[in-house]
Tab-separated table of C-alpha atoms in Angstrom:
chain	number	residue	atom	x	y	z
A	1	MET	CA	-6.603	33.709	-60.213
A	2	GLN	CA	-4.320	31.292	-60.332
A	3	PHE	CA	-3.703	29.246	-56.717
A	4	PHE	CA	-0.981	27.039	-57.183
A	5	GLY	CA	1.879	27.665	-58.910
A	6	GLY	CA	3.070	25.749	-61.907
A	7	SER	CA	5.033	22.066	-61.637
A	8	GLU	CA	8.228	22.985	-61.297
A	9	ILE	CA	10.226	21.980	-58.657
A	10	SER	CA	12.054	24.206	-56.842
A	11	PRO	CA	15.731	23.231	-56.662
A	12	SER	CA	17.572	23.715	-53.208
A	13	PRO	CA	21.127	22.658	-52.799
A	14	PRO	CA	21.836	21.100	-49.623
A	15	VAL	CA	23.761	23.644	-48.009
A	16	PRO	CA	26.797	21.928	-46.061
A	17	THR	CA	25.519	23.484	-41.779
A	18	ALA	CA	28.051	25.386	-40.344
A	19	THR	CA	27.801	24.925	-36.305
A	20	GLY	CA	25.623	27.301	-34.877
A	21	ASN	CA	23.694	27.317	-37.371
A	22	ASN	CA	20.299	26.606	-36.040
A	23	ALA	CA	17.648	27.764	-38.629
A	24	HIS	CA	16.779	24.309	-40.582
A	25	MET	CA	14.619	25.902	-43.798
A	26	MET	CA	12.907	28.804	-45.358
A	27	TYR	CA	9.926	29.661	-47.446
A	28	VAL	CA	8.987	32.591	-49.237
A	29	PHE	CA	5.557	32.752	-50.586
A	30	ASN	CA	3.544	35.196	-53.221
A	31	ARG	CA	0.322	35.942	-52.431
A	32	ASN	CA	-1.308	34.022	-54.711
A	33	GLY	CA	0.615	30.991	-53.529
A	34	VAL	CA	4.146	29.817	-55.963
A	35	CYS	CA	6.728	29.151	-53.639
A	36	LEU	CA	9.195	31.181	-54.603
A	37	LEU	CA	11.613	30.076	-52.635
A	38	TYR	CA	12.811	27.067	-50.654
A	39	ARG	CA	15.858	27.141	-48.604
A	40	GLU	CA	17.041	24.005	-46.705
A	41	TRP	CA	19.217	24.421	-44.421
A	42	ASN	CA	18.889	21.356	-41.239
A	43	ARG	CA	16.027	18.661	-42.679
A	44	PRO	CA	15.828	15.875	-41.207
A	45	LEU	CA	12.849	14.729	-42.078
A	46	HIS	CA	10.915	14.892	-44.804
A	47	THR	CA	7.728	14.070	-44.754
A	48	LEU	CA	6.235	14.645	-48.307
A	49	ASN	CA	7.138	15.826	-52.012
A	50	PRO	CA	8.493	18.753	-52.177
A	51	GLN	CA	5.551	20.412	-53.917
A	52	GLN	CA	2.631	18.622	-51.341
A	53	ASP	CA	4.791	20.746	-48.850
A	54	HIS	CA	5.135	24.232	-49.760
A	55	LYS	CA	0.884	23.816	-50.382
A	56	LEU	CA	0.592	22.440	-46.715
A	57	MET	CA	3.027	25.068	-45.809
A	58	PHE	CA	1.034	28.221	-47.841
A	59	GLY	CA	-2.238	25.923	-46.663
A	60	LEU	CA	-1.574	25.898	-42.879
A	61	LEU	CA	-0.443	29.740	-43.408
A	62	PHE	CA	-4.236	30.414	-45.060
A	63	SER	CA	-5.659	29.107	-43.367
A	64	LEU	CA	-4.195	29.885	-39.346
A	65	LYS	CA	-4.388	33.903	-40.327
A	66	SER	CA	-8.399	33.277	-41.601
A	67	LEU	CA	-8.640	31.607	-37.157
A	68	THR	CA	-6.081	34.440	-35.825
A	69	ALA	CA	-8.941	37.058	-37.780
A	70	LYS	CA	-11.680	35.396	-36.609
A	71	MET	CA	-9.989	34.988	-33.050
A	72	ASP	CA	-8.567	38.458	-31.839
A	73	PRO	CA	-10.383	39.113	-29.153
A	74	THR	CA	-10.193	42.455	-29.277
A	75	ASN	CA	-12.199	43.297	-32.520
A	76	ALA	CA	-16.146	43.137	-32.544
A	77	GLU	CA	-16.665	42.954	-35.884
A	78	LYS	CA	-15.585	40.175	-37.501
A	79	GLY	CA	-15.753	38.813	-40.700
A	80	ASN	CA	-16.713	34.779	-42.032
A	81	LEU	CA	-13.995	32.500	-41.547
A	82	GLY	CA	-12.607	32.066	-45.059
A	83	ILE	CA	-12.569	34.733	-46.397
A	84	PRO	CA	-9.426	35.643	-48.121
A	85	GLN	CA	-7.054	38.535	-45.773
A	86	LEU	CA	-6.145	40.604	-47.670
A	87	PRO	CA	-1.997	41.836	-46.708
A	88	GLY	CA	-2.596	43.528	-43.343
A	89	LEU	CA	-6.072	43.605	-43.020
A	90	GLY	CA	-7.538	41.403	-39.576
A	91	CYS	CA	-5.139	39.963	-36.548
A	92	SER	CA	-2.766	37.885	-37.872
A	93	PHE	CA	0.050	35.965	-36.441
A	94	HIS	CA	3.608	36.201	-36.455
A	95	SER	CA	4.534	33.136	-34.408
A	96	PHE	CA	3.956	29.316	-33.423
A	97	ARG	CA	5.914	27.180	-31.554
A	98	THR	CA	5.832	23.165	-31.075
A	99	ASN	CA	8.220	20.979	-29.155
A	100	THR	CA	10.536	20.309	-32.009
A	101	TYR	CA	10.492	23.713	-33.660
A	102	LYS	CA	9.337	27.543	-34.374
A	103	LEU	CA	8.122	28.757	-37.341
A	104	SER	CA	8.184	32.343	-37.796
A	105	PHE	CA	6.520	34.610	-40.380
A	106	MET	CA	5.702	37.688	-41.863
A	107	GLU	CA	3.209	39.349	-44.843
A	108	THR	CA	4.609	42.406	-46.818
A	109	PRO	CA	1.727	45.237	-48.184
A	110	SER	CA	2.718	42.956	-50.808
A	111	GLY	CA	1.566	40.234	-49.870
A	112	ILE	CA	4.821	38.565	-50.153
A	113	LYS	CA	5.442	36.277	-47.403
A	114	PHE	CA	8.791	34.741	-45.287
A	115	ILE	CA	9.165	31.868	-43.493
A	116	LEU	CA	11.398	30.742	-40.967
A	117	VAL	CA	11.546	27.594	-38.672
A	118	THR	CA	13.857	27.480	-36.488
A	119	ASN	CA	14.416	25.317	-33.432
A	120	PRO	CA	11.606	26.039	-31.115
A	121	ARG	CA	14.064	28.686	-27.812
A	122	THR	CA	14.387	30.885	-30.546
A	123	GLY	CA	13.677	33.942	-29.588
A	124	ASP	CA	11.829	37.110	-32.234
A	125	LEU	CA	12.033	36.695	-34.815
A	126	ARG	CA	10.413	39.860	-36.642
A	127	GLU	CA	13.630	41.786	-36.775
A	128	THR	CA	15.419	39.031	-38.634
A	129	LEU	CA	12.532	38.619	-41.010
A	130	LYS	CA	12.699	42.313	-41.792
A	131	TYR	CA	15.976	42.284	-43.002
A	132	ILE	CA	15.395	39.149	-45.242
A	133	TYR	CA	13.070	40.769	-46.646
A	134	ASN	CA	15.588	43.885	-47.199
A	135	LEU	CA	17.714	41.272	-48.794
A	136	TYR	CA	15.036	40.247	-50.778
A	137	VAL	CA	14.117	43.867	-51.935
A	138	GLU	CA	17.710	44.413	-53.107
A	139	TYR	CA	18.904	41.633	-54.368
A	140	VAL	CA	15.495	40.198	-55.833
A	141	ALA	CA	13.405	42.831	-56.203
A	142	LYS	CA	15.568	45.184	-58.084
A	143	ASN	CA	16.719	42.942	-60.278
A	144	PRO	CA	15.996	43.751	-63.710
A	145	LEU	CA	16.163	40.160	-64.652
A	146	TYR	CA	13.611	38.776	-62.571
A	147	THR	CA	9.966	38.748	-62.819
A	148	PRO	CA	7.695	38.579	-60.488
A	149	GLY	CA	5.744	35.729	-59.133
A	150	THR	CA	8.424	32.964	-60.862
A	151	LEU	CA	11.707	30.858	-58.302
A	152	ILE	CA	13.896	33.122	-57.321
A	153	ARG	CA	17.505	32.122	-58.938
A	154	CYS	CA	19.249	34.746	-57.625
A	155	GLU	CA	22.747	33.345	-56.853
A	156	LEU	CA	23.667	37.473	-54.580
A	157	PHE	CA	20.979	36.516	-52.489
A	158	ASN	CA	21.021	32.862	-51.805
A	159	THR	CA	24.996	33.647	-50.740
A	160	ALA	CA	23.893	36.813	-48.579
A	161	LEU	CA	20.292	34.819	-47.326
A	162	ASP	CA	23.128	31.663	-45.960
A	163	GLN	CA	25.457	34.024	-44.261
A	164	TYR	CA	22.642	35.419	-42.733
A	165	VAL	CA	20.430	33.099	-41.608
A	166	ARG	CA	23.953	31.495	-40.218
A	167	SER	CA	25.158	34.212	-37.804
A	168	ILE	CA	21.095	34.624	-36.231
A	169	ALA	CA	22.607	33.722	-32.491
B	1	MET	CA	-10.244	42.612	-17.872
B	2	ALA	CA	-9.031	39.126	-17.721
B	3	ALA	CA	-6.072	36.349	-17.311
B	4	ILE	CA	-7.310	34.640	-20.454
B	5	TYR	CA	-10.159	35.614	-22.471
B	6	SER	CA	-11.418	32.619	-24.108
B	7	LEU	CA	-10.935	28.935	-23.091
B	8	TYR	CA	-11.728	25.829	-25.734
B	9	ILE	CA	-11.956	22.171	-24.883
B	10	ILE	CA	-11.383	19.603	-27.856
B	11	ASN	CA	-12.435	16.044	-28.068
B	12	LYS	CA	-10.036	13.634	-30.162
B	13	SER	CA	-11.892	14.027	-33.368
B	14	GLY	CA	-11.572	17.464	-33.150
B	15	GLY	CA	-15.015	18.366	-31.914
B	16	LEU	CA	-15.978	21.133	-29.581
B	17	ILE	CA	-16.530	20.570	-26.208
B	18	PHE	CA	-16.379	23.044	-24.194
B	19	TYR	CA	-16.186	26.629	-24.509
B	20	LYS	CA	-16.177	29.263	-22.261
B	21	ASP	CA	-15.388	33.559	-22.842
B	22	TYR	CA	-14.536	35.400	-19.920
B	23	GLY	CA	-15.214	38.803	-21.584
B	24	SER	CA	-13.546	39.353	-24.934
B	25	LYS	CA	-14.922	41.538	-28.006
B	26	GLY	CA	-14.957	38.854	-29.985
B	27	ARG	CA	-17.326	36.543	-28.383
B	28	MET	CA	-18.707	34.092	-30.619
B	29	ASP	CA	-21.465	32.203	-31.581
B	30	THR	CA	-21.462	27.866	-31.523
B	31	ASN	CA	-21.301	28.520	-34.896
B	32	ASP	CA	-18.271	29.684	-34.641
B	33	SER	CA	-17.136	28.239	-31.533
B	34	LEU	CA	-17.654	25.207	-33.772
B	35	ARG	CA	-16.148	26.327	-37.265
B	36	VAL	CA	-12.490	27.461	-34.852
B	37	ALA	CA	-12.308	24.340	-33.249
B	38	SER	CA	-12.053	22.146	-35.658
B	39	LEU	CA	-9.615	24.479	-37.706
B	40	TRP	CA	-7.264	24.527	-34.640
B	41	HIS	CA	-7.856	20.325	-34.483
B	42	SER	CA	-6.754	20.602	-38.419
B	43	MET	CA	-3.732	23.146	-38.082
B	44	HIS	CA	-2.206	21.371	-34.940
B	45	ALA	CA	-2.274	18.193	-36.725
B	46	ILE	CA	-0.965	19.938	-40.682
B	47	SER	CA	1.625	21.691	-38.216
B	48	GLN	CA	3.217	18.065	-36.967
B	49	GLN	CA	3.038	17.186	-41.192
B	50	LEU	CA	5.527	20.088	-41.612
B	51	SER	CA	8.472	19.736	-38.726
B	52	PRO	CA	11.717	19.324	-39.816
B	53	ILE	CA	12.973	16.997	-36.592
B	54	ASN	CA	11.127	13.547	-36.187
B	55	GLY	CA	8.726	13.679	-32.777
B	56	CYS	CA	5.924	17.055	-33.607
B	57	SER	CA	2.874	16.974	-31.250
B	58	GLY	CA	2.053	19.899	-32.785
B	59	ILE	CA	1.138	23.537	-31.845
B	60	GLU	CA	2.055	25.056	-27.699
B	61	LEU	CA	1.880	28.209	-28.727
B	62	LEU	CA	0.964	31.098	-31.385
B	63	GLU	CA	2.036	34.229	-31.377
B	64	ALA	CA	-1.087	36.649	-32.942
B	65	ASP	CA	-0.326	40.530	-32.997
B	66	THR	CA	-3.086	40.512	-30.386
B	67	PHE	CA	-3.764	37.408	-28.115
B	68	ASP	CA	-1.908	34.189	-27.547
B	69	LEU	CA	-3.365	30.539	-27.297
B	70	HIS	CA	-1.794	28.329	-25.823
B	71	CYS	CA	-2.711	24.703	-26.913
B	72	PHE	CA	-2.082	21.302	-24.145
B	73	GLN	CA	-2.595	18.280	-25.612
B	74	SER	CA	-3.607	14.923	-23.840
B	75	LEU	CA	-1.752	11.897	-23.884
B	76	THR	CA	-5.437	10.443	-25.109
B	77	GLY	CA	-6.007	13.488	-27.496
B	78	THR	CA	-8.098	15.975	-25.929
B	79	LYS	CA	-6.801	19.619	-26.302
B	80	PHE	CA	-7.136	22.431	-24.217
B	81	PHE	CA	-6.771	25.851	-25.477
B	82	VAL	CA	-6.588	29.694	-24.007
B	83	VAL	CA	-6.783	32.749	-25.777
B	84	CYS	CA	-4.889	35.044	-23.579
B	85	GLU	CA	-3.490	38.721	-23.937
B	86	THR	CA	-0.268	38.898	-25.191
B	87	GLY	CA	3.098	37.451	-23.216
B	88	THR	CA	0.716	36.496	-19.708
B	89	GLN	CA	3.306	34.267	-18.585
B	90	HIS	CA	2.354	30.483	-16.673
B	91	MET	CA	-0.389	29.579	-18.980
B	92	GLU	CA	0.589	25.892	-19.157
B	93	ALA	CA	0.729	25.789	-15.832
B	94	LEU	CA	-2.605	26.870	-16.020
B	95	LEU	CA	-3.911	24.810	-18.560
B	96	LYS	CA	-2.518	21.925	-16.441
B	97	VAL	CA	-4.890	22.360	-13.501
B	98	ILE	CA	-8.185	22.539	-15.832
B	99	TYR	CA	-6.292	19.476	-16.933
B	100	GLU	CA	-6.809	18.330	-13.654
B	101	LEU	CA	-9.809	19.608	-13.122
B	102	TYR	CA	-11.496	18.286	-15.555
B	103	THR	CA	-9.622	14.503	-15.186
B	104	ASP	CA	-11.641	15.198	-11.361
B	105	TYR	CA	-14.519	17.052	-12.474
B	106	VAL	CA	-15.969	15.750	-15.667
B	107	LEU	CA	-14.346	12.055	-16.473
B	108	LYS	CA	-15.137	10.611	-12.737
B	109	ASN	CA	-18.799	11.844	-13.723
B	110	PRO	CA	-20.032	8.837	-13.937
B	111	PHE	CA	-23.618	10.350	-16.214
B	112	TYR	CA	-20.839	12.037	-18.996
B	113	GLU	CA	-20.814	10.503	-21.728
B	114	MET	CA	-16.689	10.386	-23.371
B	115	GLU	CA	-16.688	13.289	-26.169
B	116	MET	CA	-19.780	14.501	-25.771
B	117	PRO	CA	-20.375	18.325	-24.539
B	118	ILE	CA	-19.314	19.375	-20.864
B	119	ARG	CA	-22.352	19.509	-19.204
B	120	CYS	CA	-20.955	19.217	-15.391
B	121	GLU	CA	-22.057	22.488	-12.798
B	122	LEU	CA	-18.676	21.404	-10.736
B	123	PHE	CA	-16.946	21.446	-13.504
B	124	ASP	CA	-18.098	24.665	-14.384
B	125	ILE	CA	-18.141	26.188	-10.620
B	126	ASN	CA	-14.239	24.843	-10.191
B	127	LEU	CA	-13.009	26.106	-12.960
B	128	THR	CA	-14.370	29.677	-12.615
B	129	GLN	CA	-12.170	29.422	-9.487
B	130	VAL	CA	-9.278	28.302	-10.770
B	131	VAL	CA	-9.561	31.378	-12.909
B	132	GLN	CA	-10.288	33.743	-10.711
B	133	LYS	CA	-7.263	33.013	-8.644
B	134	ASP	CA	-5.672	32.962	-11.718
B	135	ARG	CA	-7.035	36.817	-12.775
B	136	VAL	CA	-5.977	37.746	-8.642
B	137	ALA	CA	-2.840	36.521	-8.652
B	138	LEU	CA	-2.451	37.966	-12.177
B	139	LEU	CA	-3.595	41.336	-11.546
B	140	GLY	CA	-2.591	41.359	-7.855
B	141	ARG	CA	-6.345	42.202	-7.085
């Protein structure tokens, strides 16, 4: 299984931040760790180059899912740490918060992972991520010119996404 | 029904120095708790690398489907984290109280070696009292 995708750097033309836009950036990964989309709206600090950043993000999420599945206090029967969890199997997390950002996560049954990084005061973004998944289905999955597993280059998706994210309170 | 499911304390290098389970079905054996603690330590550090803004001090709250995890990091790098039911309030205050107990009964104990597993009876006794009081306050019984 090819775990990390090819060497292309995902293009992310910076969108001018409108006032009221409190989302920092967004990632979309598929089940193999290929970064399908990276949108950046407001990111003053870049610690790593884009590929390393994507890999680190995917690795963090993979490990956190493994951790939550293991730490689940309501489930006595658990596997070992490090076993890749199938989408939907085991307790998964939906967000974490630090003092500078909040990361909201959603995994679809097909293994597509949506990650939205916003300011720490944001509320529960699960519905937002579900809406973004619907945008993905409409503009990307149903696009006959899109090959699954590759970078998303659908202008309509990008526009709809930017518009929607700008409207998040 | 517990206010918190479990408490972990990890030293600045990521090693587990204290683990107490308050009645979850997911009670872990020693090896697993050690692994989970080291994993959390690494995740905490990685989350700082991915911050879009300067000055990130790591994960403070992790919300999962069936539990929440609240983490408090002291200025010296010692991390205290609790696994509790989703939506439990005032965990930050509880963590600060536990930190105070740690400084009083562990750090001020002349026989305690730094970074080693905590084996201080008074710490255990007072911790149980605090958690019990918290449980009573939360559940009203």
